[in-house]
Short mmCIF file of N, CA and C in Angstrom, two decimals:
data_model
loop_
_atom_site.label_atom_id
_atom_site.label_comp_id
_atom_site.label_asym_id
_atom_site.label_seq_id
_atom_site.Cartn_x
_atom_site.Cartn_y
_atom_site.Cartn_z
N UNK A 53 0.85 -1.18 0.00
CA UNK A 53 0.00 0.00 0.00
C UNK A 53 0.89 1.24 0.00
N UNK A 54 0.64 2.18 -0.99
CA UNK A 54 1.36 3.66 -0.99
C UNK A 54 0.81 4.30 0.39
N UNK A 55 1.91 5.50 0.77
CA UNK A 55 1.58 5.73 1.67
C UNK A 55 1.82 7.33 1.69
N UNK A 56 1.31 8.33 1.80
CA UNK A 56 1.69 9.83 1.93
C UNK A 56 2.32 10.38 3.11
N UNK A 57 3.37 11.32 2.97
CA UNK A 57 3.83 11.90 4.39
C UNK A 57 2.75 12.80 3.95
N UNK A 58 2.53 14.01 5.19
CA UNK A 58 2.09 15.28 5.21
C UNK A 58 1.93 16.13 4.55
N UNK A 59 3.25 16.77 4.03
CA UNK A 59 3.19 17.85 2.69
C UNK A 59 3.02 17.10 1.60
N UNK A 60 3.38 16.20 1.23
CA UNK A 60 3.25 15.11 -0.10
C UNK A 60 1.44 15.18 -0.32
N UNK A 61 0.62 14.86 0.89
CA UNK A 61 -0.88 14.64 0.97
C UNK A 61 -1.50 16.47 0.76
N UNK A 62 -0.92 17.31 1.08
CA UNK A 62 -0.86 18.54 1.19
C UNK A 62 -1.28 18.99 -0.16
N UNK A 63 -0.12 18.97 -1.07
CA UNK A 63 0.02 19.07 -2.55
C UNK A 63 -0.46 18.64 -3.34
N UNK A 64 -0.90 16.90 -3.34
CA UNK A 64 -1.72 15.97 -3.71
C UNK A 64 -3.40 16.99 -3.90
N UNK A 65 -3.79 17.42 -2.39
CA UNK A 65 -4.94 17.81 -2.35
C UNK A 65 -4.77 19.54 -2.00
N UNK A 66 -4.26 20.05 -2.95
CA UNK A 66 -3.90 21.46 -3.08
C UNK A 66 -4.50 22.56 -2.01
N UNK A 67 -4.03 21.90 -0.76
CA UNK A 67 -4.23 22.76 0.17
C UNK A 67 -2.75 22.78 1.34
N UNK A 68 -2.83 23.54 2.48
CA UNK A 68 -1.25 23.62 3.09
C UNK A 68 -1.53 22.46 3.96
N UNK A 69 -0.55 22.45 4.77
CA UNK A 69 0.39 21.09 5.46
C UNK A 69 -0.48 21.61 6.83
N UNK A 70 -0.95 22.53 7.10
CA UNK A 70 -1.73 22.70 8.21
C UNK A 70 -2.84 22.38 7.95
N UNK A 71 -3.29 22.68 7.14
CA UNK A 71 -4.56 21.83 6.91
C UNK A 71 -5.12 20.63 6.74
N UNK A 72 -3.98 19.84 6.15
CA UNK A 72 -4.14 18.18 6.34
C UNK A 72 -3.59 17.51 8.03
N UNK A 73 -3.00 18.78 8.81
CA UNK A 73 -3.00 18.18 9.86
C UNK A 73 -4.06 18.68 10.33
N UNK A 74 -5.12 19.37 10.32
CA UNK A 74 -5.68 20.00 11.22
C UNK A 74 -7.60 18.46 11.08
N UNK A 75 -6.63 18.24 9.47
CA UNK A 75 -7.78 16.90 9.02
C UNK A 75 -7.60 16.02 9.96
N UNK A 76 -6.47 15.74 9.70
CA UNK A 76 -6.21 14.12 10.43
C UNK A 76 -6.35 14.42 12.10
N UNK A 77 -6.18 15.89 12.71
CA UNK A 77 -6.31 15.83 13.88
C UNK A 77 -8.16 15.65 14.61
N UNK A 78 -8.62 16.20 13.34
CA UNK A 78 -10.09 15.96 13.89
C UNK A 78 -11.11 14.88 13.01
N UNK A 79 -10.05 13.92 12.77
CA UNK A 79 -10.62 12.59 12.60
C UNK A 79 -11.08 12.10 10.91
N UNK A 80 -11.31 13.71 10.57
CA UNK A 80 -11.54 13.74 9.21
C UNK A 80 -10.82 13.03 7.94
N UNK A 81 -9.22 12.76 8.08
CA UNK A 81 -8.66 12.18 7.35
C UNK A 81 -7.77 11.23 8.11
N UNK A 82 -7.77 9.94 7.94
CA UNK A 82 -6.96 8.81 8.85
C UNK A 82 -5.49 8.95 8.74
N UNK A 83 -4.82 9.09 9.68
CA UNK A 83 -3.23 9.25 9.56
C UNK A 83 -2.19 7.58 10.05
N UNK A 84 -1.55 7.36 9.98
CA UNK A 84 -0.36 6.35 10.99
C UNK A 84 0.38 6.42 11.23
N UNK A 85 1.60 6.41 11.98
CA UNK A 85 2.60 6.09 12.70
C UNK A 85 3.57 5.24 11.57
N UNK A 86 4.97 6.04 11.15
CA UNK A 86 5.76 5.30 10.00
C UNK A 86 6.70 4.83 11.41
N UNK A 87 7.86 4.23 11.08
CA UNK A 87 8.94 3.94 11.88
C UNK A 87 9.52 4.50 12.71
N UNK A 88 9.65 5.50 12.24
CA UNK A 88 10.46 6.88 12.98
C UNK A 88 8.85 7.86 13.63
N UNK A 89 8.06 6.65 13.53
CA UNK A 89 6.88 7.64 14.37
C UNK A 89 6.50 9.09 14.19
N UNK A 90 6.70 9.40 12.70
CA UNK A 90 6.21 10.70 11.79
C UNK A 90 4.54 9.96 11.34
N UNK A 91 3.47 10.84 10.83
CA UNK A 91 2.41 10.86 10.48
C UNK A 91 2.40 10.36 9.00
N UNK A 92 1.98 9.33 8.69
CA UNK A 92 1.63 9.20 7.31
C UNK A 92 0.26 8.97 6.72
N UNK A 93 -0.20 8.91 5.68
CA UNK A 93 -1.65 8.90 5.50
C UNK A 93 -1.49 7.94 4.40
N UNK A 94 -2.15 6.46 4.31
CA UNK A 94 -2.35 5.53 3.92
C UNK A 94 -3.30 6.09 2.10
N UNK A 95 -2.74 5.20 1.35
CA UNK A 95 -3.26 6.29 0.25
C UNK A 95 -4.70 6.12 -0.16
N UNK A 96 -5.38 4.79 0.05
CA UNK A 96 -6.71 4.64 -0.18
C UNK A 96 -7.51 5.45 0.78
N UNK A 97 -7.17 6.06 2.16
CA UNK A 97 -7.67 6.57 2.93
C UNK A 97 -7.52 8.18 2.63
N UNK A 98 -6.24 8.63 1.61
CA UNK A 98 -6.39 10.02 0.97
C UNK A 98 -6.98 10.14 -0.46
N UNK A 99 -7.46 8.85 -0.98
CA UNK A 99 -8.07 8.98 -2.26
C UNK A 99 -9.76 9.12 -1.82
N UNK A 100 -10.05 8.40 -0.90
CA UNK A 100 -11.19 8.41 -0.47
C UNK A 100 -11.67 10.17 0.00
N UNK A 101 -10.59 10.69 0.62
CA UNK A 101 -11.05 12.04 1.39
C UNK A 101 -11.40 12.91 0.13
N UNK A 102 -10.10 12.88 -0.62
CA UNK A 102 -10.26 13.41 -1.97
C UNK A 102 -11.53 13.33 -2.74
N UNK A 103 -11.88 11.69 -2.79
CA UNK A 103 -13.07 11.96 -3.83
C UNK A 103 -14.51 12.58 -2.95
N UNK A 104 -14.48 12.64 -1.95
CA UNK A 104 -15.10 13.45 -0.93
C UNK A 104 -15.11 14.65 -1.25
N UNK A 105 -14.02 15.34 -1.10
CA UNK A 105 -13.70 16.43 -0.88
C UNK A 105 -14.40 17.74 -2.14
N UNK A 106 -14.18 16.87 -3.62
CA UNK A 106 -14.30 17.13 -4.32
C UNK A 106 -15.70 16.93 -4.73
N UNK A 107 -16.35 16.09 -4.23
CA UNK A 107 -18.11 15.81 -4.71
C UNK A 107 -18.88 16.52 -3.99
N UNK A 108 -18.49 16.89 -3.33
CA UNK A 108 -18.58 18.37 -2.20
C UNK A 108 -18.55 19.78 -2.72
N UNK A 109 -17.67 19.71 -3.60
CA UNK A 109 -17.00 20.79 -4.22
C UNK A 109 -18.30 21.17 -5.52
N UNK A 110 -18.26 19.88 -6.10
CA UNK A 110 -18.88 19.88 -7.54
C UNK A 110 -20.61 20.61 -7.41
N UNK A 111 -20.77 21.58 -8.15
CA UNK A 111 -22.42 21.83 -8.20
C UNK A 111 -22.62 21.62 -9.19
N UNK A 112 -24.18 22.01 -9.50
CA UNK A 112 -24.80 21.56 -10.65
C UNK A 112 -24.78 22.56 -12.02
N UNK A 113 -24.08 22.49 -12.86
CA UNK A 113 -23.84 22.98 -14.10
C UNK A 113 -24.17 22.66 -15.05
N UNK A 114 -25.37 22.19 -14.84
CA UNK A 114 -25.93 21.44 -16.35
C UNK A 114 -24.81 21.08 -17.80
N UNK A 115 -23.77 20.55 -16.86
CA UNK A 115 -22.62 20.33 -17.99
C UNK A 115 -22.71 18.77 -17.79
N UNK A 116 -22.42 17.83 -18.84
CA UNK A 116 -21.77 16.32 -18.72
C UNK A 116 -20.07 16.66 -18.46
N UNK A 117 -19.72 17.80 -18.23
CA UNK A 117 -18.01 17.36 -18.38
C UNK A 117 -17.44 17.34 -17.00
N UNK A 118 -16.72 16.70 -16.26
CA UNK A 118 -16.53 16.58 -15.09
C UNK A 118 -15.07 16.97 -14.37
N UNK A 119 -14.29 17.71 -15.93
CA UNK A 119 -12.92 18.36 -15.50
C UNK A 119 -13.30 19.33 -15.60
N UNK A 120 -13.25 20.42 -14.21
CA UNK A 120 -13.52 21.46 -14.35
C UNK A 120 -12.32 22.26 -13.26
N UNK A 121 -11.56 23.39 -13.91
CA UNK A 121 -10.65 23.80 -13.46
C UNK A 121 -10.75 24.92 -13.16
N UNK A 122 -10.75 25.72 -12.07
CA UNK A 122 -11.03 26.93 -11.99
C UNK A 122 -9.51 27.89 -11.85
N UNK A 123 -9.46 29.01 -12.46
CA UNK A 123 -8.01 29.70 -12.10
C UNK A 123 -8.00 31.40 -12.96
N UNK A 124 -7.03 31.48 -13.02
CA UNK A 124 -6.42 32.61 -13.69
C UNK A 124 -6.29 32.99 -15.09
N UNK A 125 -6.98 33.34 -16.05
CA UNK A 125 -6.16 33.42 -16.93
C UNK A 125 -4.58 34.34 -16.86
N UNK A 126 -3.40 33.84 -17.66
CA UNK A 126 -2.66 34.19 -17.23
C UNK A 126 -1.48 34.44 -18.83
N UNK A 127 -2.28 34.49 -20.00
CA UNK A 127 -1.65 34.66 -21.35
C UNK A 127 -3.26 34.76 -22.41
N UNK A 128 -3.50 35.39 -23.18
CA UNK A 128 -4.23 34.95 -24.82
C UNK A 128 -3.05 35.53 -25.79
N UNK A 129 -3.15 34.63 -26.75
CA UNK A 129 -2.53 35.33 -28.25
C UNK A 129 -3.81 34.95 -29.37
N UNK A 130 -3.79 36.19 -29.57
CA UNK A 130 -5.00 36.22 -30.50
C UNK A 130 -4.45 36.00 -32.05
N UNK A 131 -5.08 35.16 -32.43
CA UNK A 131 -4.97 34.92 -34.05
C UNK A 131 -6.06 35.45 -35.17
N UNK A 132 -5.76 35.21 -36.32
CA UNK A 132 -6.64 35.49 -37.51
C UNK A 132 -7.92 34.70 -36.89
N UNK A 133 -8.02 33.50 -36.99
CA UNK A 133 -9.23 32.72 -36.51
C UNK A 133 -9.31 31.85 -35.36
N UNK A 134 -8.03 31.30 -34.79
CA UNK A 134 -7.96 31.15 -33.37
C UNK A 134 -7.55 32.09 -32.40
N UNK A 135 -7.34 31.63 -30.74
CA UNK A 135 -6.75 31.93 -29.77
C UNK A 135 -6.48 30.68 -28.84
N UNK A 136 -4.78 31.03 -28.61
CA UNK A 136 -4.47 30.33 -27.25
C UNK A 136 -4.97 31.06 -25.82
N UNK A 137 -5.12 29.95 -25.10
CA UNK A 137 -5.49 30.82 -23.79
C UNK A 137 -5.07 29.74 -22.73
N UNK A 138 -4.24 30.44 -22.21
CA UNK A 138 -3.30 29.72 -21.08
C UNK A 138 -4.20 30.24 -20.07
N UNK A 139 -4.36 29.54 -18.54
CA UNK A 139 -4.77 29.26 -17.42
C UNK A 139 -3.92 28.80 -16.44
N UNK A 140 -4.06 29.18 -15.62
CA UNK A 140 -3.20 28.88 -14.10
C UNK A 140 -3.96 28.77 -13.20
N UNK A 141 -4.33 27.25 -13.15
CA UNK A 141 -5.77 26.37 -11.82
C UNK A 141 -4.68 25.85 -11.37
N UNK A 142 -4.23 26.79 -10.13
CA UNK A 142 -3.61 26.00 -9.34
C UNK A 142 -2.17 25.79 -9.20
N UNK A 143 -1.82 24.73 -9.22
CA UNK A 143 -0.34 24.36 -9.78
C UNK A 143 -0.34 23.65 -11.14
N UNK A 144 -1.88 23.71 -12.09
CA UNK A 144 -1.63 23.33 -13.19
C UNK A 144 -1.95 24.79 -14.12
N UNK A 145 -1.27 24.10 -15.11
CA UNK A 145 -1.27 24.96 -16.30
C UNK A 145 -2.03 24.62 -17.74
N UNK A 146 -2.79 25.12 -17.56
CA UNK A 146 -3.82 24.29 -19.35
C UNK A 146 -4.10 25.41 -19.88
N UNK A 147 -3.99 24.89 -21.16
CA UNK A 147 -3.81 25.84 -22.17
C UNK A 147 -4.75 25.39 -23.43
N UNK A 148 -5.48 26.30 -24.03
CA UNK A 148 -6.16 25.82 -24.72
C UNK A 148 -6.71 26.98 -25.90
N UNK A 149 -6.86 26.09 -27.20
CA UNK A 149 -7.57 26.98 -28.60
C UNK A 149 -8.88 26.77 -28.24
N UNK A 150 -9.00 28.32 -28.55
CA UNK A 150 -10.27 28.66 -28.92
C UNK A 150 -10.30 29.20 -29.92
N UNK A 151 -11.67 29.83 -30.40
CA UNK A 151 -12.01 30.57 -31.59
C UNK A 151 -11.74 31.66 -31.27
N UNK A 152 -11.22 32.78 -32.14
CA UNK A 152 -11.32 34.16 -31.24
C UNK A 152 -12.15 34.73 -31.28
N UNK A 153 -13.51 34.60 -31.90
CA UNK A 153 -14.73 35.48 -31.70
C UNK A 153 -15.14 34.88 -29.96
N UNK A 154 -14.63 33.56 -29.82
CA UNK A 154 -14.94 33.20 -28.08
C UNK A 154 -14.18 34.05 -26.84
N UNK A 155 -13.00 33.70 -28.08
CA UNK A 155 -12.00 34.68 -26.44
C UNK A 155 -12.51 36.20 -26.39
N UNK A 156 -13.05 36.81 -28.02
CA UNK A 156 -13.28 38.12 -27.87
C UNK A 156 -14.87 38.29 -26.89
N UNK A 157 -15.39 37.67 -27.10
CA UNK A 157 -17.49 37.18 -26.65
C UNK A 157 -16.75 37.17 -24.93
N UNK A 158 -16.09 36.68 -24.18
CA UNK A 158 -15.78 35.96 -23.31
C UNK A 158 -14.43 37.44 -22.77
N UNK A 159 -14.17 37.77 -23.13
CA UNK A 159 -13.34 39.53 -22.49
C UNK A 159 -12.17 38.62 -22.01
N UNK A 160 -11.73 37.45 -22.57
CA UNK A 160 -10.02 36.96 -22.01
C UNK A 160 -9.51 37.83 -22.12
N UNK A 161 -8.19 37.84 -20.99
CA UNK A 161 -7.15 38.62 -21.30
C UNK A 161 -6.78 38.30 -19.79
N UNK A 162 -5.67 38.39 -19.67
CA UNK A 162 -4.54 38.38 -18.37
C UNK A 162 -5.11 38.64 -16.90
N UNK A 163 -5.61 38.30 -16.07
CA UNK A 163 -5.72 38.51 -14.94
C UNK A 163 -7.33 38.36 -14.67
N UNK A 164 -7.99 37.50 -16.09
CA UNK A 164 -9.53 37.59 -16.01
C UNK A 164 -9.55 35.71 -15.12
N UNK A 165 -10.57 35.59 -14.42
CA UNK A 165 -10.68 34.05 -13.60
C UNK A 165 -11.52 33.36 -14.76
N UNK A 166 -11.45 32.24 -14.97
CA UNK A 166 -11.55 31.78 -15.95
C UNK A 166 -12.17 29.98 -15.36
N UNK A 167 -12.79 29.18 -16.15
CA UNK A 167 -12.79 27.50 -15.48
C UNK A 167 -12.50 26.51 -16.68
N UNK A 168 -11.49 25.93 -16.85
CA UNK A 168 -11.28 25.13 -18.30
C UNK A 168 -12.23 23.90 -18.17
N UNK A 169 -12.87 23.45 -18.74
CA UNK A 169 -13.53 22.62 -18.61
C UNK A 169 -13.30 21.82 -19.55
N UNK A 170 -12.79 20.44 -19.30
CA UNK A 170 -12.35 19.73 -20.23
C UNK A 170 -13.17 18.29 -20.61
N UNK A 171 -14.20 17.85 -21.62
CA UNK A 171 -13.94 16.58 -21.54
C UNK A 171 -13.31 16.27 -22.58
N UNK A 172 -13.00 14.57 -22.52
CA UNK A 172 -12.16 13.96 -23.91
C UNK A 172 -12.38 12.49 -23.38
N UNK A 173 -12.11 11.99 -24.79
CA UNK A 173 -12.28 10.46 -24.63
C UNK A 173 -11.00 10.07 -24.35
N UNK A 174 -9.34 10.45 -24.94
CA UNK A 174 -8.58 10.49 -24.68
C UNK A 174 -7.98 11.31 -23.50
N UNK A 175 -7.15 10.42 -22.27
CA UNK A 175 -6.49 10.69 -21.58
C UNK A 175 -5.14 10.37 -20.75
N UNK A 176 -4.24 10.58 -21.16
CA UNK A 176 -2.88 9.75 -20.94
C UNK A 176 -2.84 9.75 -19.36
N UNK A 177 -2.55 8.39 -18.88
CA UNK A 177 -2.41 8.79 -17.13
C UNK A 177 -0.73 7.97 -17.11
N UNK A 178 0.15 8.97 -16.45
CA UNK A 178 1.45 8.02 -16.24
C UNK A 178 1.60 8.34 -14.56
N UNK A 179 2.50 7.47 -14.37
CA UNK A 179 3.16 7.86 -13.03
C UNK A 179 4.43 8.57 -12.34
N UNK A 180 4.17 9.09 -11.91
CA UNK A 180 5.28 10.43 -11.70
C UNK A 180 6.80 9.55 -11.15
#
């Protein structure tokens, strides 16, 4: 079984290292005892909080797409008939064409909050 230290579970679930202790201190997220008697969090027990955490999170958007990223825009380059439009949700970065009558309809530009919403049938998953 994988197992998370603290900040590792922290980052995982994009919040600070006080806050996953402040979980595990009030029962909310299960922690254990490694060798050296530091806190670790068992990983089915942080996938579980996670998918919690997040179905919690999710409202109703009359959308089928279920990647939904909320952040920054943080770049457009406008083209003849497209636009890129970079986003910063977080510690990720997605970037994505649009049409530019969308980015223009839609007032992108640098410092506007933005939610990428992604579905696809294709999705590469590797391991870090």
């Amino acid at each position: 079984m994988h197992t998370y230290r603290i900040g590792d579970a922290a980052a995982l679930l994009g919040v600070s290292v006080d806050t996953v202790r402040r979980l595990v201190d009030g029962g909310k997220l299960v922690a254990e005892r490694d060798e050296l008697g530091r806190r670790i969090i068992p990983g089915p027990a942080l996938a579980a909080y996670a998918r919690q955490m997040h179905r919690a999170e999710r409202d109703s958007t009359g959308s089928s797409a279920r990647n939904r990223f909320s952040g920054i825009v943080t770049d457009v380059v406008l083209g003849d008939v497209s636009a890129q439009v970079e986003i910063q949700a977080g510690p990720f970065r997605v970037v994505a064409m649009v049409s530019r009558e969308s980015a223009e309809e839609l007032a992108l530009e640098p410092g506007v909050p933005a939610v990428a919403v992604i579905k696809s049938t294709n999705v590469v998953v590797e391991k870090p």
